[in-house]
PDB file of C-alpha atoms in Angstrom:
ATOM      1  CA  MET A   1       1.237  -5.240 -44.143  1.00 69.00           C
ATOM      2  CA  ILE A   2       1.433  -9.040 -44.032  1.00 78.00           C
ATOM      3  CA  HIS A   3       0.991  -9.207 -47.817  1.00 77.00           C
ATOM      4  CA  ALA A   4       3.872  -6.754 -48.337  1.00 79.00           C
ATOM      5  CA  PHE A   5       6.164  -8.645 -45.943  1.00 86.00           C
ATOM      6  CA  LEU A   6       5.276 -11.963 -47.571  1.00 87.00           C
ATOM      7  CA  THR A   7       5.957 -10.527 -51.032  1.00 84.00           C
ATOM      8  CA  LEU A   8       9.351  -9.178 -49.967  1.00 87.00           C
ATOM      9  CA  ALA A   9      10.259 -12.464 -48.271  1.00 90.00           C
ATOM     10  CA  LEU A  10       9.283 -14.362 -51.413  1.00 89.00           C
ATOM     11  CA  VAL A  11      11.375 -12.006 -53.579  1.00 88.00           C
ATOM     12  CA  CYS A  12      14.382 -12.673 -51.327  1.00 91.00           C
ATOM     13  CA  LEU A  13      13.865 -16.428 -51.480  1.00 90.00           C
ATOM     14  CA  ALA A  14      13.105 -16.476 -55.207  1.00 86.00           C
ATOM     15  CA  LEU A  15      16.247 -14.517 -56.083  1.00 86.00           C
ATOM     16  CA  SER A  16      18.353 -16.711 -53.832  1.00 89.00           C
ATOM     17  CA  THR A  17      17.277 -19.907 -55.620  1.00 85.00           C
ATOM     18  CA  ASP A  18      19.524 -19.115 -58.591  1.00 79.00           C
ATOM     19  CA  ALA A  19      22.455 -18.587 -56.254  1.00 86.00           C
ATOM     20  CA  PHE A  20      21.486 -21.691 -54.266  1.00 86.00           C
ATOM     21  CA  ALA A  21      21.379 -23.853 -57.391  1.00 82.00           C
ATOM     22  CA  ALA A  22      24.751 -22.553 -58.590  1.00 81.00           C
ATOM     23  CA  ALA A  23      26.384 -22.922 -55.150  1.00 85.00           C
ATOM     24  CA  LEU A  24      24.896 -26.397 -54.805  1.00 82.00           C
ATOM     25  CA  ALA A  25      26.347 -27.323 -58.193  1.00 77.00           C
ATOM     26  CA  ARG A  26      29.749 -25.915 -57.184  1.00 79.00           C
ATOM     27  CA  GLY A  27      29.642 -27.757 -53.863  1.00 81.00           C
ATOM     28  CA  SER A  28      28.503 -31.042 -55.401  1.00 76.00           C
ATOM     29  CA  ARG A  29      31.670 -31.112 -57.488  1.00 71.00           C
ATOM     30  CA  GLN A  30      34.040 -30.714 -54.558  1.00 71.00           C
ATOM     31  CA  ARG A  31      35.922 -33.676 -53.204  1.00 66.00           C
ATOM     32  CA  THR A  32      36.403 -31.921 -49.876  1.00 69.00           C
ATOM     33  CA  HIS A  33      35.559 -28.508 -48.505  1.00 71.00           C
ATOM     34  CA  ASN A  34      35.227 -26.763 -45.172  1.00 83.00           C
ATOM     35  CA  ILE A  35      32.904 -24.204 -43.636  1.00 90.00           C
ATOM     36  CA  GLY A  36      35.298 -21.359 -44.473  1.00 91.00           C
ATOM     37  CA  GLN A  37      35.116 -22.231 -48.157  1.00 91.00           C
ATOM     38  CA  ALA A  38      31.312 -22.431 -47.974  1.00 92.00           C
ATOM     39  CA  VAL A  39      31.146 -19.011 -46.265  1.00 95.00           C
ATOM     40  CA  ARG A  40      33.404 -17.458 -48.924  1.00 94.00           C
ATOM     41  CA  VAL A  41      31.252 -18.866 -51.725  1.00 93.00           C
ATOM     42  CA  GLY A  42      28.108 -17.658 -49.928  1.00 95.00           C
ATOM     43  CA  ALA A  43      29.604 -14.191 -49.432  1.00 97.00           C
ATOM     44  CA  VAL A  44      30.397 -13.850 -53.135  1.00 96.00           C
ATOM     45  CA  PHE A  45      26.864 -14.862 -54.117  1.00 95.00           C
ATOM     46  CA  GLY A  46      25.246 -12.699 -51.411  1.00 97.00           C
ATOM     47  CA  LEU A  47      27.222  -9.583 -52.321  1.00 97.00           C
ATOM     48  CA  SER A  48      26.598 -10.103 -56.009  1.00 95.00           C
ATOM     49  CA  GLU A  49      22.825 -10.538 -55.571  1.00 95.00           C
ATOM     50  CA  GLY A  50      22.488  -7.555 -53.228  1.00 96.00           C
ATOM     51  CA  LEU A  51      24.632  -5.189 -55.289  1.00 96.00           C
ATOM     52  CA  MET A  52      22.986  -6.117 -58.581  1.00 93.00           C
ATOM     53  CA  PHE A  53      19.534  -5.574 -57.058  1.00 95.00           C
ATOM     54  CA  LEU A  54      20.689  -2.184 -55.774  1.00 96.00           C
ATOM     55  CA  LEU A  55      22.060  -1.296 -59.213  1.00 94.00           C
ATOM     56  CA  GLY A  56      18.730  -2.087 -60.883  1.00 93.00           C
ATOM     57  CA  TRP A  57      16.794  -0.331 -58.130  1.00 94.00           C
ATOM     58  CA  GLY A  58      18.892   2.823 -58.463  1.00 94.00           C
ATOM     59  CA  LEU A  59      18.536   2.859 -62.228  1.00 92.00           C
ATOM     60  CA  ALA A  60      14.767   2.539 -62.009  1.00 91.00           C
ATOM     61  CA  ARG A  61      14.442   5.229 -59.336  1.00 88.00           C
ATOM     62  CA  SER A  62      16.302   7.653 -61.565  1.00 87.00           C
ATOM     63  CA  VAL A  63      13.680   7.248 -64.303  1.00 82.00           C
ATOM     64  CA  ALA A  64      10.632   6.417 -62.142  1.00 72.00           C
ATOM     65  CA  ALA A  65       8.805   9.664 -62.881  1.00 71.00           C
ATOM     66  CA  TYR A  66       8.928   8.937 -66.601  1.00 76.00           C
ATOM     67  CA  ALA A  67       7.892   5.302 -66.246  1.00 70.00           C
ATOM     68  CA  GLU A  68       4.969   5.743 -63.827  1.00 70.00           C
ATOM     69  CA  VAL A  69       2.325   5.156 -66.492  1.00 73.00           C
ATOM     70  CA  VAL A  70       3.784   1.809 -67.539  1.00 78.00           C
ATOM     71  CA  ASP A  71       5.637   0.722 -64.391  1.00 75.00           C
ATOM     72  CA  HIS A  72       3.251  -2.161 -63.681  1.00 79.00           C
ATOM     73  CA  TRP A  73       3.731  -3.452 -67.232  1.00 84.00           C
ATOM     74  CA  ILE A  74       7.513  -3.255 -66.857  1.00 80.00           C
ATOM     75  CA  ALA A  75       7.356  -5.131 -63.539  1.00 78.00           C
ATOM     76  CA  LEU A  76       5.099  -7.815 -65.020  1.00 81.00           C
ATOM     77  CA  ILE A  77       7.229  -8.312 -68.132  1.00 85.00           C
ATOM     78  CA  LEU A  78      10.563  -8.353 -66.269  1.00 80.00           C
ATOM     79  CA  LEU A  79       9.444 -10.670 -63.477  1.00 78.00           C
ATOM     80  CA  ALA A  80       7.581 -13.007 -65.838  1.00 84.00           C
ATOM     81  CA  ALA A  81      10.561 -13.182 -68.211  1.00 83.00           C
ATOM     82  CA  ILE A  82      13.033 -13.818 -65.392  1.00 78.00           C
ATOM     83  CA  GLY A  83      10.719 -16.376 -63.816  1.00 78.00           C
ATOM     84  CA  ALA A  84      10.224 -18.159 -67.137  1.00 85.00           C
ATOM     85  CA  HIS A  85      13.986 -18.203 -67.696  1.00 81.00           C
ATOM     86  CA  MET A  86      14.565 -19.697 -64.247  1.00 75.00           C
ATOM     87  CA  ILE A  87      11.897 -22.341 -64.875  1.00 83.00           C
ATOM     88  CA  ARG A  88      13.464 -23.204 -68.237  1.00 84.00           C
ATOM     89  CA  GLU A  89      16.921 -23.440 -66.643  1.00 78.00           C
ATOM     90  CA  GLY A  90      15.550 -25.616 -63.864  1.00 78.00           C
ATOM     91  CA  LEU A  91      13.861 -27.936 -66.342  1.00 84.00           C
ATOM     92  CA  GLY A  92      16.952 -28.163 -68.548  1.00 78.00           C
ATOM     93  CA  ASP A  93      19.503 -30.903 -68.190  1.00 64.00           C
ATOM     94  CA  HIS A  94      22.521 -28.616 -68.285  1.00 52.00           C
ATOM     95  CA  PRO A  95      23.895 -28.009 -64.797  1.00 49.00           C
ATOM     96  CA  ASP A  96      26.466 -25.292 -64.200  1.00 46.00           C
ATOM     97  CA  GLU A  97      29.495 -26.775 -65.968  1.00 47.00           C
ATOM     98  CA  VAL A  98      32.702 -25.505 -67.432  1.00 43.00           C
ATOM     99  CA  PRO A  99      32.818 -26.511 -71.109  1.00 42.00           C
ATOM    100  CA  GLY A 100      35.384 -29.213 -71.820  1.00 41.00           C
ATOM    101  CA  GLU A 101      36.045 -30.023 -68.171  1.00 44.00           C
ATOM    102  CA  PRO A 102      34.475 -33.090 -66.568  1.00 43.00           C
ATOM    103  CA  ALA A 103      32.146 -32.120 -63.720  1.00 45.00           C
ATOM    104  CA  ALA A 104      34.019 -34.262 -61.203  1.00 41.00           C
ATOM    105  CA  GLN A 105      37.228 -32.300 -61.846  1.00 42.00           C
ATOM    106  CA  GLN A 106      35.770 -28.816 -61.461  1.00 46.00           C
ATOM    107  CA  ARG A 107      36.848 -26.750 -58.469  1.00 52.00           C
ATOM    108  CA  ALA A 108      35.227 -23.737 -56.852  1.00 52.00           C
ATOM    109  CA  SER A 109      37.990 -21.423 -58.022  1.00 73.00           C
ATOM    110  CA  PRO A 110      37.510 -17.801 -56.939  1.00 83.00           C
ATOM    111  CA  LEU A 111      37.253 -16.528 -60.521  1.00 82.00           C
ATOM    112  CA  LEU A 112      34.765 -19.201 -61.574  1.00 78.00           C
ATOM    113  CA  THR A 113      32.718 -18.575 -58.434  1.00 83.00           C
ATOM    114  CA  LEU A 114      32.704 -14.811 -59.092  1.00 85.00           C
ATOM    115  CA  LEU A 115      31.684 -15.238 -62.736  1.00 83.00           C
ATOM    116  CA  THR A 116      28.940 -17.666 -61.748  1.00 80.00           C
ATOM    117  CA  ALA A 117      27.695 -15.271 -59.055  1.00 85.00           C
ATOM    118  CA  ILE A 118      27.561 -12.365 -61.501  1.00 84.00           C
ATOM    119  CA  GLY A 119      25.805 -14.522 -64.074  1.00 80.00           C
ATOM    120  CA  THR A 120      23.161 -15.658 -61.618  1.00 78.00           C
ATOM    121  CA  SER A 121      22.560 -12.173 -60.231  1.00 83.00           C
ATOM    122  CA  VAL A 122      21.733 -10.393 -63.484  1.00 81.00           C
ATOM    123  CA  ASP A 123      18.111 -11.233 -62.733  1.00 83.00           C
ATOM    124  CA  ALA A 124      18.487  -9.430 -59.385  1.00 88.00           C
ATOM    125  CA  ALA A 125      19.189  -6.195 -61.282  1.00 88.00           C
ATOM    126  CA  ALA A 126      16.038  -6.647 -63.346  1.00 87.00           C
ATOM    127  CA  VAL A 127      14.020  -7.455 -60.231  1.00 89.00           C
ATOM    128  CA  GLY A 128      15.534  -4.335 -58.642  1.00 92.00           C
ATOM    129  CA  VAL A 129      14.069  -2.312 -61.504  1.00 90.00           C
ATOM    130  CA  ALA A 130      10.664  -3.934 -61.038  1.00 88.00           C
ATOM    131  CA  MET A 131      10.682  -3.523 -57.259  1.00 89.00           C
ATOM    132  CA  ALA A 132      11.745   0.131 -57.452  1.00 90.00           C
ATOM    133  CA  LEU A 133       8.879   0.824 -59.831  1.00 85.00           C
ATOM    134  CA  ALA A 134       6.576  -0.960 -57.373  1.00 84.00           C
ATOM    135  CA  GLY A 135       7.743   1.429 -54.643  1.00 86.00           C
ATOM    136  CA  THR A 136       9.887  -0.817 -52.452  1.00 88.00           C
ATOM    137  CA  SER A 137      12.796   0.434 -50.382  1.00 90.00           C
ATOM    138  CA  ALA A 138      16.454   0.056 -51.318  1.00 91.00           C
ATOM    139  CA  TRP A 139      16.897  -1.779 -47.998  1.00 93.00           C
ATOM    140  CA  LEU A 140      15.491  -4.832 -49.749  1.00 92.00           C
ATOM    141  CA  ALA A 141      18.963  -5.186 -51.317  1.00 94.00           C
ATOM    142  CA  LEU A 142      20.379  -5.951 -47.868  1.00 96.00           C
ATOM    143  CA  ALA A 143      17.709  -8.580 -47.227  1.00 96.00           C
ATOM    144  CA  ILE A 144      18.350 -10.133 -50.646  1.00 96.00           C
ATOM    145  CA  GLY A 145      22.103 -10.168 -50.091  1.00 96.00           C
ATOM    146  CA  LEU A 146      21.801 -11.732 -46.638  1.00 97.00           C
ATOM    147  CA  THR A 147      19.270 -14.307 -47.816  1.00 96.00           C
ATOM    148  CA  SER A 148      21.446 -15.230 -50.794  1.00 96.00           C
ATOM    149  CA  PHE A 149      24.503 -15.454 -48.525  1.00 98.00           C
ATOM    150  CA  VAL A 150      22.797 -17.876 -46.138  1.00 97.00           C
ATOM    151  CA  ILE A 151      21.128 -19.940 -48.859  1.00 95.00           C
ATOM    152  CA  SER A 152      24.299 -20.134 -51.001  1.00 94.00           C
ATOM    153  CA  THR A 153      26.458 -21.087 -48.034  1.00 95.00           C
ATOM    154  CA  LEU A 154      23.974 -23.823 -47.208  1.00 93.00           C
ATOM    155  CA  GLY A 155      23.814 -24.927 -50.857  1.00 89.00           C
ATOM    156  CA  PHE A 156      27.583 -25.215 -51.173  1.00 90.00           C
ATOM    157  CA  SER A 157      27.790 -27.088 -47.863  1.00 90.00           C
ATOM    158  CA  ILE A 158      25.145 -29.675 -48.713  1.00 86.00           C
ATOM    159  CA  GLY A 159      26.080 -29.936 -52.392  1.00 80.00           C
ATOM    160  CA  PRO A 160      27.850 -33.291 -52.134  1.00 77.00           C
ATOM    161  CA  ALA A 161      24.867 -34.834 -50.342  1.00 78.00           C
ATOM    162  CA  LEU A 162      22.016 -33.469 -52.480  1.00 74.00           C
ATOM    163  CA  GLY A 163      23.545 -33.003 -55.899  1.00 64.00           C
ATOM    164  CA  VAL A 164      22.542 -30.715 -58.740  1.00 64.00           C
ATOM    165  CA  ARG A 165      18.998 -32.049 -59.302  1.00 69.00           C
ATOM    166  CA  PHE A 166      17.667 -30.546 -56.074  1.00 72.00           C
ATOM    167  CA  GLY A 167      19.069 -27.154 -57.056  1.00 68.00           C
ATOM    168  CA  GLN A 168      17.284 -27.317 -60.394  1.00 73.00           C
ATOM    169  CA  ARG A 169      13.976 -27.987 -58.625  1.00 77.00           C
ATOM    170  CA  ALA A 170      14.572 -25.018 -56.323  1.00 74.00           C
ATOM    171  CA  GLU A 171      15.200 -22.846 -59.379  1.00 73.00           C
ATOM    172  CA  ILE A 172      11.838 -23.881 -60.865  1.00 80.00           C
ATOM    173  CA  GLY A 173      10.114 -22.901 -57.606  1.00 78.00           C
ATOM    174  CA  GLY A 174      11.890 -19.547 -57.563  1.00 72.00           C
ATOM    175  CA  GLY A 175      10.843 -18.884 -61.146  1.00 77.00           C
ATOM    176  CA  LEU A 176       7.204 -19.629 -60.358  1.00 83.00           C
ATOM    177  CA  VAL A 177       7.349 -17.247 -57.388  1.00 77.00           C
ATOM    178  CA  LEU A 178       8.747 -14.396 -59.522  1.00 75.00           C
ATOM    179  CA  VAL A 179       6.033 -14.880 -62.152  1.00 83.00           C
ATOM    180  CA  ALA A 180       3.373 -14.826 -59.413  1.00 82.00           C
ATOM    181  CA  ILE A 181       4.821 -11.642 -57.885  1.00 76.00           C
ATOM    182  CA  GLY A 182       4.856  -9.967 -61.312  1.00 78.00           C
ATOM    183  CA  VAL A 183       1.203 -10.861 -61.836  1.00 84.00           C
ATOM    184  CA  SER A 184       0.376  -9.617 -58.318  1.00 81.00           C
ATOM    185  CA  ILE A 185       2.076  -6.239 -58.906  1.00 77.00           C
ATOM    186  CA  PHE A 186       0.290  -5.860 -62.237  1.00 84.00           C
ATOM    187  CA  TYR A 187      -3.071  -6.835 -60.755  1.00 84.00           C
ATOM    188  CA  SER A 188      -2.760  -4.457 -57.801  1.00 79.00           C
ATOM    189  CA  HIS A 189      -1.868  -1.523 -60.096  1.00 77.00           C
ATOM    190  CA  VAL A 190      -4.654  -2.243 -62.575  1.00 82.00           C
ATOM    191  CA  THR A 191      -7.335  -2.749 -59.911  1.00 83.00           C
ATOM    192  CA  GLY A 192      -6.039  -0.018 -57.617  1.00 74.00           C
ATOM    193  CA  GLY A 193      -5.777  -2.489 -54.740  1.00 63.00           C
TER     194      GLY A 193
END
């Protein structure tokens, strides 16, 4: 029971690190912002993460009977690939920027925020597939959305103080967590424990 809760909590936190890093980057480029703006940015990221997870979860549940023999392999490959991608992004020196526009001049426009949120939540759909195949409930989408909302709101709010580098480190940590969860799912299916 504790292991399952810890795994689900880590999934929520790991998925929210992408959104946190992006919201932190958006917030670090703002000259001024208020709590309402931070809440709006957090809401966009939270909804995007939760809905994309639910989309992936629903897709996987519709084909779960056919994938049962290889579901642990799918979970391992998806989570390891997403985790590796997050680690690579976190190690890279290319923060969330709009090409051709100096970082200091970027604004958290609604369209740019939405596109960034969708881009960072594609991994949530893949994790939704993996988690559905591992037998988790669709209610996890709500937990992921709420966690991403809170973490993104916080990231946008503290962006000017912490800067983009902290967000990149958080993304590395989230990637490592997803890889570890993928290995754990695989191990528990292979060993029957």
